[in-house]
CSV table of C-alpha atoms and ligand atoms in Angstrom, one decimal:
chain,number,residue,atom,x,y,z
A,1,UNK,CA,-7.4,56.8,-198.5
A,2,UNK,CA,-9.1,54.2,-200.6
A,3,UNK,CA,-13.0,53.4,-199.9
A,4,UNK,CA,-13.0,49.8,-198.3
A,5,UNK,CA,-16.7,49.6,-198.9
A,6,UNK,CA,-19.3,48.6,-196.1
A,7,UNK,CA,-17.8,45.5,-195.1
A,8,UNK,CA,-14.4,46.4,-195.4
A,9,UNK,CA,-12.7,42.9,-195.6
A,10,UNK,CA,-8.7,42.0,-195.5
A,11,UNK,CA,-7.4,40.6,-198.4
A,12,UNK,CA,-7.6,36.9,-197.7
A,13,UNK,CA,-11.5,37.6,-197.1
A,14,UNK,CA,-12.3,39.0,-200.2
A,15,UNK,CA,-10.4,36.0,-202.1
A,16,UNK,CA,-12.2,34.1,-200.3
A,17,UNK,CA,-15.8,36.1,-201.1
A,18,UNK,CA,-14.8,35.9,-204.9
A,19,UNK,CA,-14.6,32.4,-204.7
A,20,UNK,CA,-17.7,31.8,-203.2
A,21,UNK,CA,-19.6,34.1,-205.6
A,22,UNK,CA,-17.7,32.6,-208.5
A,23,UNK,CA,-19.1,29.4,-207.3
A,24,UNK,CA,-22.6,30.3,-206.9
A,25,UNK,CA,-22.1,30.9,-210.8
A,26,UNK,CA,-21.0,27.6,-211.3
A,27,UNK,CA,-23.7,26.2,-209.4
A,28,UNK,CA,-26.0,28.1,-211.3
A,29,UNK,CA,-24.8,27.2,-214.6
A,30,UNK,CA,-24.4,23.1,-213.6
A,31,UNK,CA,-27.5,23.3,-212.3
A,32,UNK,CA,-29.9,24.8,-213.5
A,33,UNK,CA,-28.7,25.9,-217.2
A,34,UNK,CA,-26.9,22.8,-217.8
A,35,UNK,CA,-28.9,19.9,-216.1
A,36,UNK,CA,-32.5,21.3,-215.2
A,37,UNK,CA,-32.6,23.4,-218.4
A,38,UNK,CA,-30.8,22.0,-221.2
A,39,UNK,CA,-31.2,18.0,-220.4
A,40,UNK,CA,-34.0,18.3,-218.3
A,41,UNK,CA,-32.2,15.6,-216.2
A,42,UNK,CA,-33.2,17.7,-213.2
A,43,UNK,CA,-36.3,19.1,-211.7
A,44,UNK,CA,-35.7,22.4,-209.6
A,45,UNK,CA,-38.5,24.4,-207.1
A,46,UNK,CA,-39.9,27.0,-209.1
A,47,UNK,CA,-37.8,29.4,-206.3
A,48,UNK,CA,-34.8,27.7,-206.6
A,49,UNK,CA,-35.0,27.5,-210.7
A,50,UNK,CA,-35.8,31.3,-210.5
A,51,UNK,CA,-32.8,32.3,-208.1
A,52,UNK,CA,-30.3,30.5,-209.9
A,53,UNK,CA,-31.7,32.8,-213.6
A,54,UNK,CA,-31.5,35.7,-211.5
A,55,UNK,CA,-28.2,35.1,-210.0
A,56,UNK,CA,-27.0,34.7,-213.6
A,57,UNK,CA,-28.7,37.5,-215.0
A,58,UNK,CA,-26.5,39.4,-212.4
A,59,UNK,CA,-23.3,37.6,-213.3
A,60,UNK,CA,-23.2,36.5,-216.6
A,61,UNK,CA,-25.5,38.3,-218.6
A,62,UNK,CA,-26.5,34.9,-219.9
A,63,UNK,CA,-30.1,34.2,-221.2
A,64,UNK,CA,-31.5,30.4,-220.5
A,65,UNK,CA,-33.1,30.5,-224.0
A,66,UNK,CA,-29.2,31.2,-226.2
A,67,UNK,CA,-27.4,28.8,-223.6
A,68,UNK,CA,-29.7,26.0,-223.7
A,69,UNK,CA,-30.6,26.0,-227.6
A,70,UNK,CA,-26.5,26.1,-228.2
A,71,UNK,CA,-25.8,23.5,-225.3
A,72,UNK,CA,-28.0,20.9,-227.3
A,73,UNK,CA,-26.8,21.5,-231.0
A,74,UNK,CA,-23.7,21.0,-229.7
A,75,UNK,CA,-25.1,17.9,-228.1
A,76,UNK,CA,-26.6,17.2,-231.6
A,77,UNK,CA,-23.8,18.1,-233.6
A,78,UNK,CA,-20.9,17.0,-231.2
A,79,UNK,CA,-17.6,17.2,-233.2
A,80,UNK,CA,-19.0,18.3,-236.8
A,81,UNK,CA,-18.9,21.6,-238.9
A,82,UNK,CA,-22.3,22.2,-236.7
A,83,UNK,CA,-20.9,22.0,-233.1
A,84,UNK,CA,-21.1,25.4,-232.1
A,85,UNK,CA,-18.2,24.8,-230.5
A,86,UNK,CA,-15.7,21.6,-231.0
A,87,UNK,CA,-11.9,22.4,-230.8
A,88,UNK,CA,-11.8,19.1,-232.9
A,89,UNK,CA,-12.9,21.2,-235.8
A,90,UNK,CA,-12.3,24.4,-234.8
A,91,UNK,CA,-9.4,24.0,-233.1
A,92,UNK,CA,-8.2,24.4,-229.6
A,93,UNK,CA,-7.4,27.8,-229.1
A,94,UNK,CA,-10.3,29.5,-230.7
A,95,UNK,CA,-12.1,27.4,-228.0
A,96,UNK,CA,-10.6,28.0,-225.5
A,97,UNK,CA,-9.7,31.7,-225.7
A,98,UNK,CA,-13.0,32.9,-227.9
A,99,UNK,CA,-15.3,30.5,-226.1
A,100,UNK,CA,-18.1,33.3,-225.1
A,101,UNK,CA,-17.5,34.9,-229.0
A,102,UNK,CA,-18.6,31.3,-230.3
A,103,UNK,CA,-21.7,31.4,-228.0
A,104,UNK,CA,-22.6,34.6,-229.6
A,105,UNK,CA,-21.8,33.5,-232.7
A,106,UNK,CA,-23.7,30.8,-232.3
A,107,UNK,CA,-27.5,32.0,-231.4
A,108,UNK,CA,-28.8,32.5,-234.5
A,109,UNK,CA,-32.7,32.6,-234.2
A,110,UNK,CA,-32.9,29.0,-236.7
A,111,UNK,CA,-30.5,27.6,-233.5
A,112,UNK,CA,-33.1,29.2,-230.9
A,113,UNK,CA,-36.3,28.3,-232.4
A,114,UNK,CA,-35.2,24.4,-233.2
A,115,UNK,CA,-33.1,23.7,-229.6
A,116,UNK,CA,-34.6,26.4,-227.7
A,117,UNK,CA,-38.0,24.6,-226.4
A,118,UNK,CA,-38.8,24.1,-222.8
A,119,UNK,CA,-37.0,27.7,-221.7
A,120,UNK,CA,-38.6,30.2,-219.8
A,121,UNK,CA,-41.0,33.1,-221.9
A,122,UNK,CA,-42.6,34.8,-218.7
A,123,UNK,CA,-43.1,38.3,-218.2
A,124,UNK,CA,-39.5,39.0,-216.4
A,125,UNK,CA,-37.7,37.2,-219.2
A,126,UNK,CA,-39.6,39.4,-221.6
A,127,UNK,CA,-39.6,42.8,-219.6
A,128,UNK,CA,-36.7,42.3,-217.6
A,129,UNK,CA,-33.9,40.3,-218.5
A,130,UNK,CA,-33.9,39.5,-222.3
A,131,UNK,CA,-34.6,43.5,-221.9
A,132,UNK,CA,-32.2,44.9,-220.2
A,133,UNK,CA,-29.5,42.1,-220.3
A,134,UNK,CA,-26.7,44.5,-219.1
A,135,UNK,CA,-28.5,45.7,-216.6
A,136,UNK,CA,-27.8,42.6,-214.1
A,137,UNK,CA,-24.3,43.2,-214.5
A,138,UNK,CA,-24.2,46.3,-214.2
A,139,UNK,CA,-26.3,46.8,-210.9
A,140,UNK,CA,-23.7,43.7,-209.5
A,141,UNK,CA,-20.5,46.4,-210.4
A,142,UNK,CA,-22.8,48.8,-208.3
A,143,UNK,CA,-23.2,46.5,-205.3
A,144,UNK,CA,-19.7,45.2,-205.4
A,145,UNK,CA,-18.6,48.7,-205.1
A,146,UNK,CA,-20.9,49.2,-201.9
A,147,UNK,CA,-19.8,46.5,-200.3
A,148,UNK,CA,-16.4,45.9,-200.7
A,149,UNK,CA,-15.2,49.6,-201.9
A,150,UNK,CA,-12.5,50.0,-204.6
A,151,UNK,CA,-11.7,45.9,-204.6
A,152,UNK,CA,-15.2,45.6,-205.9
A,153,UNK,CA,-13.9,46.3,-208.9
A,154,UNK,CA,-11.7,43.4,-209.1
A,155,UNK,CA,-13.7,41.3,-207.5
A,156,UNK,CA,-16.4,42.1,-210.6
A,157,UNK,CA,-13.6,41.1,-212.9
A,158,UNK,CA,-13.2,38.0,-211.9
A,159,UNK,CA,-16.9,37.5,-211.8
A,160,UNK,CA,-17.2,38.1,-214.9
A,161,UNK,CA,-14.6,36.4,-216.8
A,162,UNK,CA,-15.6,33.5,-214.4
A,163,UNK,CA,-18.0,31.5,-217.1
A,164,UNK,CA,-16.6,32.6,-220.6
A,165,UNK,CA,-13.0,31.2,-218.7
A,166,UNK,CA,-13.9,27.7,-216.9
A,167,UNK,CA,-17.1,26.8,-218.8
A,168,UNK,CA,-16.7,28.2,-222.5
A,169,UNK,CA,-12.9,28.0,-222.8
A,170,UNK,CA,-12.7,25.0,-220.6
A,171,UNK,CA,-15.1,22.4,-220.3
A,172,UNK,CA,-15.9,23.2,-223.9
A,173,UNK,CA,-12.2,23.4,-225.0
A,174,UNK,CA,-9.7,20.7,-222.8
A,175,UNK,CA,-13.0,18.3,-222.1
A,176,UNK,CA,-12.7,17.6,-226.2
A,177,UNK,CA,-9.0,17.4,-225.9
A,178,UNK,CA,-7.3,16.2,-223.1
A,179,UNK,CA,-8.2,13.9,-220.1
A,180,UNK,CA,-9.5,10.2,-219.6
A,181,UNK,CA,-12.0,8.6,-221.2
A,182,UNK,CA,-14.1,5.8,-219.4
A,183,UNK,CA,-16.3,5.2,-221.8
A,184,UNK,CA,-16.1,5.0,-225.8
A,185,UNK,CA,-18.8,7.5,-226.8
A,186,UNK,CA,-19.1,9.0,-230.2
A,187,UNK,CA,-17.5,11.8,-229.9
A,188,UNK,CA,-13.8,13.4,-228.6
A,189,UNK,CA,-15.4,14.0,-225.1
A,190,UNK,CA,-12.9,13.6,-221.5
A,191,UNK,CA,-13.3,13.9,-218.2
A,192,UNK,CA,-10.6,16.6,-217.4
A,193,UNK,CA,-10.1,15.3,-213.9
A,194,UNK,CA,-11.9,13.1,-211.4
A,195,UNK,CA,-12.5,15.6,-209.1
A,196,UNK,CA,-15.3,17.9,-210.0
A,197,UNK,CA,-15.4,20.8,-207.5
A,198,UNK,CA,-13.9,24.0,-209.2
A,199,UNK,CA,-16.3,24.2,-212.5
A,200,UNK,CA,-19.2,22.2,-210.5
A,201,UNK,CA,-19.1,18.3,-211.5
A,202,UNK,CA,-18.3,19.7,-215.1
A,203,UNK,CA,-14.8,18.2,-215.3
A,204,UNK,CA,-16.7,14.8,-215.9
A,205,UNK,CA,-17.4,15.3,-219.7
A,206,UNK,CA,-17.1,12.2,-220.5
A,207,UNK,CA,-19.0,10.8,-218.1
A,208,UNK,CA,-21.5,13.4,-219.4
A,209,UNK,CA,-21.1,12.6,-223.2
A,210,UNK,CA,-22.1,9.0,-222.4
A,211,UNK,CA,-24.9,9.8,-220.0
A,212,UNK,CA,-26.2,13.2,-221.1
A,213,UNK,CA,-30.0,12.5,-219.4
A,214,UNK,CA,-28.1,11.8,-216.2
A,215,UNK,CA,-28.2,14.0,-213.2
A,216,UNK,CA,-25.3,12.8,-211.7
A,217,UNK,CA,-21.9,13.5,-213.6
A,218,UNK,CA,-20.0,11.2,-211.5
A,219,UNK,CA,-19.6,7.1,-212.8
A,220,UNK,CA,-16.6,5.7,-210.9
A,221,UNK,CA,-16.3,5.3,-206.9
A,222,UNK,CA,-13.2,7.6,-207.1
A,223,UNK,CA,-14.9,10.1,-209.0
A,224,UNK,CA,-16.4,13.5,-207.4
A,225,UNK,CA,-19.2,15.3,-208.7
A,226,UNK,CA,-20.2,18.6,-205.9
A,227,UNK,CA,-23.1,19.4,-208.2
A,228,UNK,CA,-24.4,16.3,-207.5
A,229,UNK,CA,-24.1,16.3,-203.8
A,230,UNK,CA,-25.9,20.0,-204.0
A,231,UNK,CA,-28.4,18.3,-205.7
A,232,UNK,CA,-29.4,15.7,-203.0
A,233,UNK,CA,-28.7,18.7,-200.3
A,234,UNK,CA,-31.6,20.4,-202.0
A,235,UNK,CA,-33.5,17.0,-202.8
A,236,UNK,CA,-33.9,17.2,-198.6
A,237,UNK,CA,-35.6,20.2,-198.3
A,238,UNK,CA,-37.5,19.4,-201.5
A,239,UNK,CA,-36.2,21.7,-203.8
A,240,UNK,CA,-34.5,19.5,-206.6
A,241,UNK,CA,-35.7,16.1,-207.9
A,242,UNK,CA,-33.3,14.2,-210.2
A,243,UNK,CA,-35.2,12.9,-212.8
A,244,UNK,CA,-32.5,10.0,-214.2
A,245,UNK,CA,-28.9,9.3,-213.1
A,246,UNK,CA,-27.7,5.3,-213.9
A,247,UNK,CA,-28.6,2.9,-216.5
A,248,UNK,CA,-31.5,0.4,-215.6
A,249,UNK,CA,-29.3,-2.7,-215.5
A,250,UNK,CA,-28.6,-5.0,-213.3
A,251,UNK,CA,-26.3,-8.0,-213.0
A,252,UNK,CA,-27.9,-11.2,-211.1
A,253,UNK,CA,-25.5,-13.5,-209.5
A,254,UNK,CA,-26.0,-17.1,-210.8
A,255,UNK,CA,-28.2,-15.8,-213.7
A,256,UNK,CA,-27.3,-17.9,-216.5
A,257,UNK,CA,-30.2,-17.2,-219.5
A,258,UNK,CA,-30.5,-15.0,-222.1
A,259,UNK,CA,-33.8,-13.4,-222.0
A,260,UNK,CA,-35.3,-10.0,-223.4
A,261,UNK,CA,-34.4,-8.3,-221.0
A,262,UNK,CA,-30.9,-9.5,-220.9
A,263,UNK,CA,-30.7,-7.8,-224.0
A,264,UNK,CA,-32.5,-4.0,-222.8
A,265,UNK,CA,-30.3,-4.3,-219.9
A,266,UNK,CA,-27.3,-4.9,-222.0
A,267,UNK,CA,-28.4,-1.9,-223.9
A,268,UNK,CA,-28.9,0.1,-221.7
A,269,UNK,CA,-25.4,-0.1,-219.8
A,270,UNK,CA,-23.7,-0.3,-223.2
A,271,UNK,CA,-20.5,1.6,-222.5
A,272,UNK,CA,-19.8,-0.2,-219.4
A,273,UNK,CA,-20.1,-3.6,-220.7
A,274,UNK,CA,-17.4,-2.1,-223.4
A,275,UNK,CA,-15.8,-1.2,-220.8
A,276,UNK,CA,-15.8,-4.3,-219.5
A,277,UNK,CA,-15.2,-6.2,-222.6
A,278,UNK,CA,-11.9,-4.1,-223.2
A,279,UNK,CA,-11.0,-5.0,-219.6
A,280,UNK,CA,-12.1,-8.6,-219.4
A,281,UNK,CA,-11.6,-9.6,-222.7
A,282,UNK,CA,-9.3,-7.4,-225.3
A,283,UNK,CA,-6.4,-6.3,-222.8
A,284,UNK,CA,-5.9,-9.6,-221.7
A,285,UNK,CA,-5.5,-11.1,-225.2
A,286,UNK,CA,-3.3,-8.4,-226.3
A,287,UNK,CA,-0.9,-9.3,-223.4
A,288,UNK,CA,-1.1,-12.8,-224.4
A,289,UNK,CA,-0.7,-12.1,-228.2
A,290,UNK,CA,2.5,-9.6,-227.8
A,291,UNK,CA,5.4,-11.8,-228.2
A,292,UNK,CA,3.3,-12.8,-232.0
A,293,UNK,CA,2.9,-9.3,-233.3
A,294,UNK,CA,4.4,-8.8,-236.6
A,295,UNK,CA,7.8,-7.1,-236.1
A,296,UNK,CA,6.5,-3.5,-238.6
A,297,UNK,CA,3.5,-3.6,-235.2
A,298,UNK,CA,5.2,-4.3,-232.6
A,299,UNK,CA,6.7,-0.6,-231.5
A,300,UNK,CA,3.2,0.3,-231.6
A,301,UNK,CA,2.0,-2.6,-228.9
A,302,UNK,CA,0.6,-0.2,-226.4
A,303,UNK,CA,-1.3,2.1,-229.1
A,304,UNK,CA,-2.7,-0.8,-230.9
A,305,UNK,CA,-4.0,-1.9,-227.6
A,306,UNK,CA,-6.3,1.1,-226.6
A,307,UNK,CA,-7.3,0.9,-230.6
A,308,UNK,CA,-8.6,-2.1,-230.4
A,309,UNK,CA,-11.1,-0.8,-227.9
A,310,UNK,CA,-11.6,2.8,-229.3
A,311,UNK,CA,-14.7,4.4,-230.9
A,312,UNK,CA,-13.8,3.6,-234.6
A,313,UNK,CA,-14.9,6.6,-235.7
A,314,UNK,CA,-12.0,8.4,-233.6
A,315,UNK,CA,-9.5,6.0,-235.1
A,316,UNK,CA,-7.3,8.7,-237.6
A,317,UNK,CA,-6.3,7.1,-240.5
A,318,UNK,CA,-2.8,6.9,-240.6
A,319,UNK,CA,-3.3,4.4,-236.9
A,320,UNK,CA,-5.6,2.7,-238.8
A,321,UNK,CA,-3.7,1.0,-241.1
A,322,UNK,CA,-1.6,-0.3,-238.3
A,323,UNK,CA,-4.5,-1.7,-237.1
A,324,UNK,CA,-5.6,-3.7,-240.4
A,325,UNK,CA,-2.6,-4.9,-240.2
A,326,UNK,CA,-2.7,-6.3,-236.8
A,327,UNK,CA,-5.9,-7.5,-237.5
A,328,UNK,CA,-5.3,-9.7,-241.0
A,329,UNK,CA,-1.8,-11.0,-238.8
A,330,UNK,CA,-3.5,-12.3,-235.7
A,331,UNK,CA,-6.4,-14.5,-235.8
A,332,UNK,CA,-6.9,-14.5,-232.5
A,333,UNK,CA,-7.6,-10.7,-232.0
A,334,UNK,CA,-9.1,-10.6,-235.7
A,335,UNK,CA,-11.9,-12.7,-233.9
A,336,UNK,CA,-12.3,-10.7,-230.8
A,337,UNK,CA,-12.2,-7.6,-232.8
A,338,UNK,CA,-15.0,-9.0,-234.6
A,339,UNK,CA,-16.8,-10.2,-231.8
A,340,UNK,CA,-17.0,-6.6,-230.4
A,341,UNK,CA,-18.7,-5.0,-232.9
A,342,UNK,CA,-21.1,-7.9,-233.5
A,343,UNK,CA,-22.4,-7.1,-230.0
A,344,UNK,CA,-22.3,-3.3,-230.7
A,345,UNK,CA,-24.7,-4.0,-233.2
A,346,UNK,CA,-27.1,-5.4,-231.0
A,347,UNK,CA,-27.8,-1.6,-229.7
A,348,UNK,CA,-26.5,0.4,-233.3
A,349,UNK,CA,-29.1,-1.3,-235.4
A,350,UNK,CA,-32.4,0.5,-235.5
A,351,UNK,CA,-35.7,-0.8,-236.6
A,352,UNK,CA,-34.5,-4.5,-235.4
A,353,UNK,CA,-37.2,-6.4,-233.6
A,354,UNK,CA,-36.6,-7.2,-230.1
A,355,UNK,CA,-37.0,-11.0,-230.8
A,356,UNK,CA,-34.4,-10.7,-233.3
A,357,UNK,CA,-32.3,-8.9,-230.8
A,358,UNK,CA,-32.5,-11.7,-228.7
A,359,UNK,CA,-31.4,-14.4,-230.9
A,360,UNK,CA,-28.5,-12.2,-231.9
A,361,UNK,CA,-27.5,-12.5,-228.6
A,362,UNK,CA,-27.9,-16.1,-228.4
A,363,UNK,CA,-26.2,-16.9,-231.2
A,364,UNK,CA,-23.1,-14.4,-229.9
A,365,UNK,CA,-23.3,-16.1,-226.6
A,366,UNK,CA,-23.0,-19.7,-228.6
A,367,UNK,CA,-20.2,-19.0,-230.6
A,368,UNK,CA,-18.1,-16.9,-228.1
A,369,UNK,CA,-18.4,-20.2,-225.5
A,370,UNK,CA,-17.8,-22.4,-228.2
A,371,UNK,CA,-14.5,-20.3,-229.6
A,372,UNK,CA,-12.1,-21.6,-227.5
A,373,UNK,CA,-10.8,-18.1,-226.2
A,374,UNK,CA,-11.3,-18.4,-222.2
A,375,UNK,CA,-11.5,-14.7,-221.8
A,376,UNK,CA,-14.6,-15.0,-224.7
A,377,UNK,CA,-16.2,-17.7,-222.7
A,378,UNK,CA,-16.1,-15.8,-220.4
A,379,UNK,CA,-17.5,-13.1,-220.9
A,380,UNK,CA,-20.3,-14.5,-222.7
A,381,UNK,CA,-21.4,-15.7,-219.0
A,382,UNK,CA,-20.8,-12.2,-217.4
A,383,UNK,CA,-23.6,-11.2,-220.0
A,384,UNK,CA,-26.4,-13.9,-219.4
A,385,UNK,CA,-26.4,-12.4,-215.6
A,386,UNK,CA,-27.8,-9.4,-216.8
A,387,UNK,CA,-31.5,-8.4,-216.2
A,388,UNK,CA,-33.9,-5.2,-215.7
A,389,UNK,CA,-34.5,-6.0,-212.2
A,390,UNK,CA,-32.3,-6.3,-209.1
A,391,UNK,CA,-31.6,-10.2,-208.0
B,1,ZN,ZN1,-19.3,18.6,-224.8
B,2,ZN,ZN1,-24.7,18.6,-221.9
């Protein structure tokens, strides 16, 4: 006869007691590695901040100090020889399959000293888990083989493959690769899917990418982030404080001026106005413009389209002479094209004076209502109702 352990649980109760402690990982990694340590988006109780590194210790081994520094070079790096981990250059199935290898990998002490500010150096990190990292895991094996007997040791397998799996392989891995993108950020990030429950609000890369000071990991109204709604859980009993989680912008019915801070606010919410201007303005044209298309561009009509819109820099080359081409042939999207980046370059230039930043945007506004393109025209008033402050 098999040990049961104290509790001695059927079957469906200890999947569903994995579950729940695989979760608590999540939570903790989302949470408090991700959010509160790494972006410090998030404030956390000193209690709460401390159960979440012990809970960890016990689960994962992992040490705030390695995660956090390797989290922000890859921030830093996204995409580039220097990503610690980017299956865009080193491919998706080291990734995904040697995700926690990459971390290790990864902490050298030049990586920890430059990223690794802010993380925690108190006596228990010292004496007790950057000391005996192994020994968190190792006591969990011991309790899961009180408690639920023999299955313990299962249930400690999937415990601890739980992280290098969903948040090393995955999140890391697929949300560089595959998924939706809402907003054109500068590097290969996706939102794997819109629901964020099973790795914690993590699915929403994208999302992240764009916003990476944000609390919230969620952007459109169909879009679920759990972390988040932990969060304002545990901002009731004053526990967590989110420090950021939208753009200061707001639009102003009726507004019809360009001011300064038409031009912060514009700034601020850059990829949605994108967003909006490949909506509003680009996919609208395109439909227009199909039945002109050069006959060697026309196959590629739907491709072109989502160029047009798409980070340049993520543009390979061999598309990109497809889309010279559709640009010297078509005047009409030539201009809106143009028109585009002109008003990314309101927020890419550094060092521009804000005065100059507002005639830039003046003179955009001018020529795009004077252009004769009604989606233009139009969108040149979407933009004057934008200010700092709510109407
Ligand atoms: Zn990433
Ligand atoms: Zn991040």
């Amino acid at each position: 006869m098999w040990y049961n352990g104290l509790l001695d649980l059927s079957v469906m109760q200890l999947i569903a007691v994995t579950l729940a402690l695989t979760h608590v990982t999540i939570v903790s990694v989302t949470l408090y590695l991700h959010r509160h340590s790494a972006h410090n988006s998030l404030d956390l109780h000193p209690a709460l901040a401390h159960f979440f590194r012990f809970w960890l210790w016990l689960t994962t081994a992992q040490n705030t100090k390695e995660w956090t520094a390797i989290h922000r070079k890859h921030h830093a790096k996204c995409e580039t020889e220097d990503d610690p981990h980017s299956p865009v250059v080193k491919g998706i199935r080291k990734v995904l399959f040697e995700g926690a290898e990459l971390y290790a990998e990864a902490a050298t002490a030049e990586t920890l000293e430059r990223y690794g500010q802010r993380t925690p150096e108190d006596w228990v990190e010292r004496q007790v888990y950057s000391r005996y990292r192994m020994l968190g895991i190792t006591l969990m094996a011991a309790v899961n083989l009180l408690l639920f007997g023999v299955n313990g040791i299962w249930i400690w397998a999937v415990q601890m493959m739980w992280i290098p799996v969903w948040a090393a392989g995955v999140v890391n891995g697929i949300g560089h690769y595959v998924g939706y993108r809402n907003f054109e950020c500068a590097d290969n990030a996706r939102n794997i899917s819109p629901i964020g429950l099973l790795i914690g609000g993590e699915e929403l890369h994208n999302n992240h990418h764009t916003y990476p000071n944000s609390a919230k990991l969620s952007r459109r109204w169909y879009e679920v982030d759990i972390g988040w709604g932990y969060i304002r859980v545990f901002q009731l009993f004053g526990l967590a404080k989110p420090k950021g989680f939208r753009p200061v912008a707001h639009r102003v019915p009726g507004k019809n001026v360009v001011d300064v801070e038409t031009v912060q606010a514009i700034a601020n919410n850059r990829f949605d106005i994108m967003r909006q201007y490949r909506k509003q303005v680009m996919e609208p044209a395109m439909r227009q413009q199909k039945a002109k298309l050069e006959d060697a561009i026309r196959p590629r009509y739907r491709k072109l389209k989502r160029m047009l819109s798409q980070e340049t820099s993520l543009i390979k080359p061999k598309d990109q002479v497809h889309l010279e081409l559709l640009l010297e042939t078509n005047p009409v999207l030539s201009q809106l094209y143009q028109k585009s980046h002109e008003l990314q370059a309101l927020w890419r230039r550094r060092g521009v004076k804000p005065q100059e930043k507002l005639q830039a945007l003046l003179d955009w506004c001018r020529d795009a209502e004077a252009s004769g393109i009604r989606h233009l025209e139009e969108f040149a008033a979407y933009l004057k109702a934008y200010s700092l402050r709510p109407a």
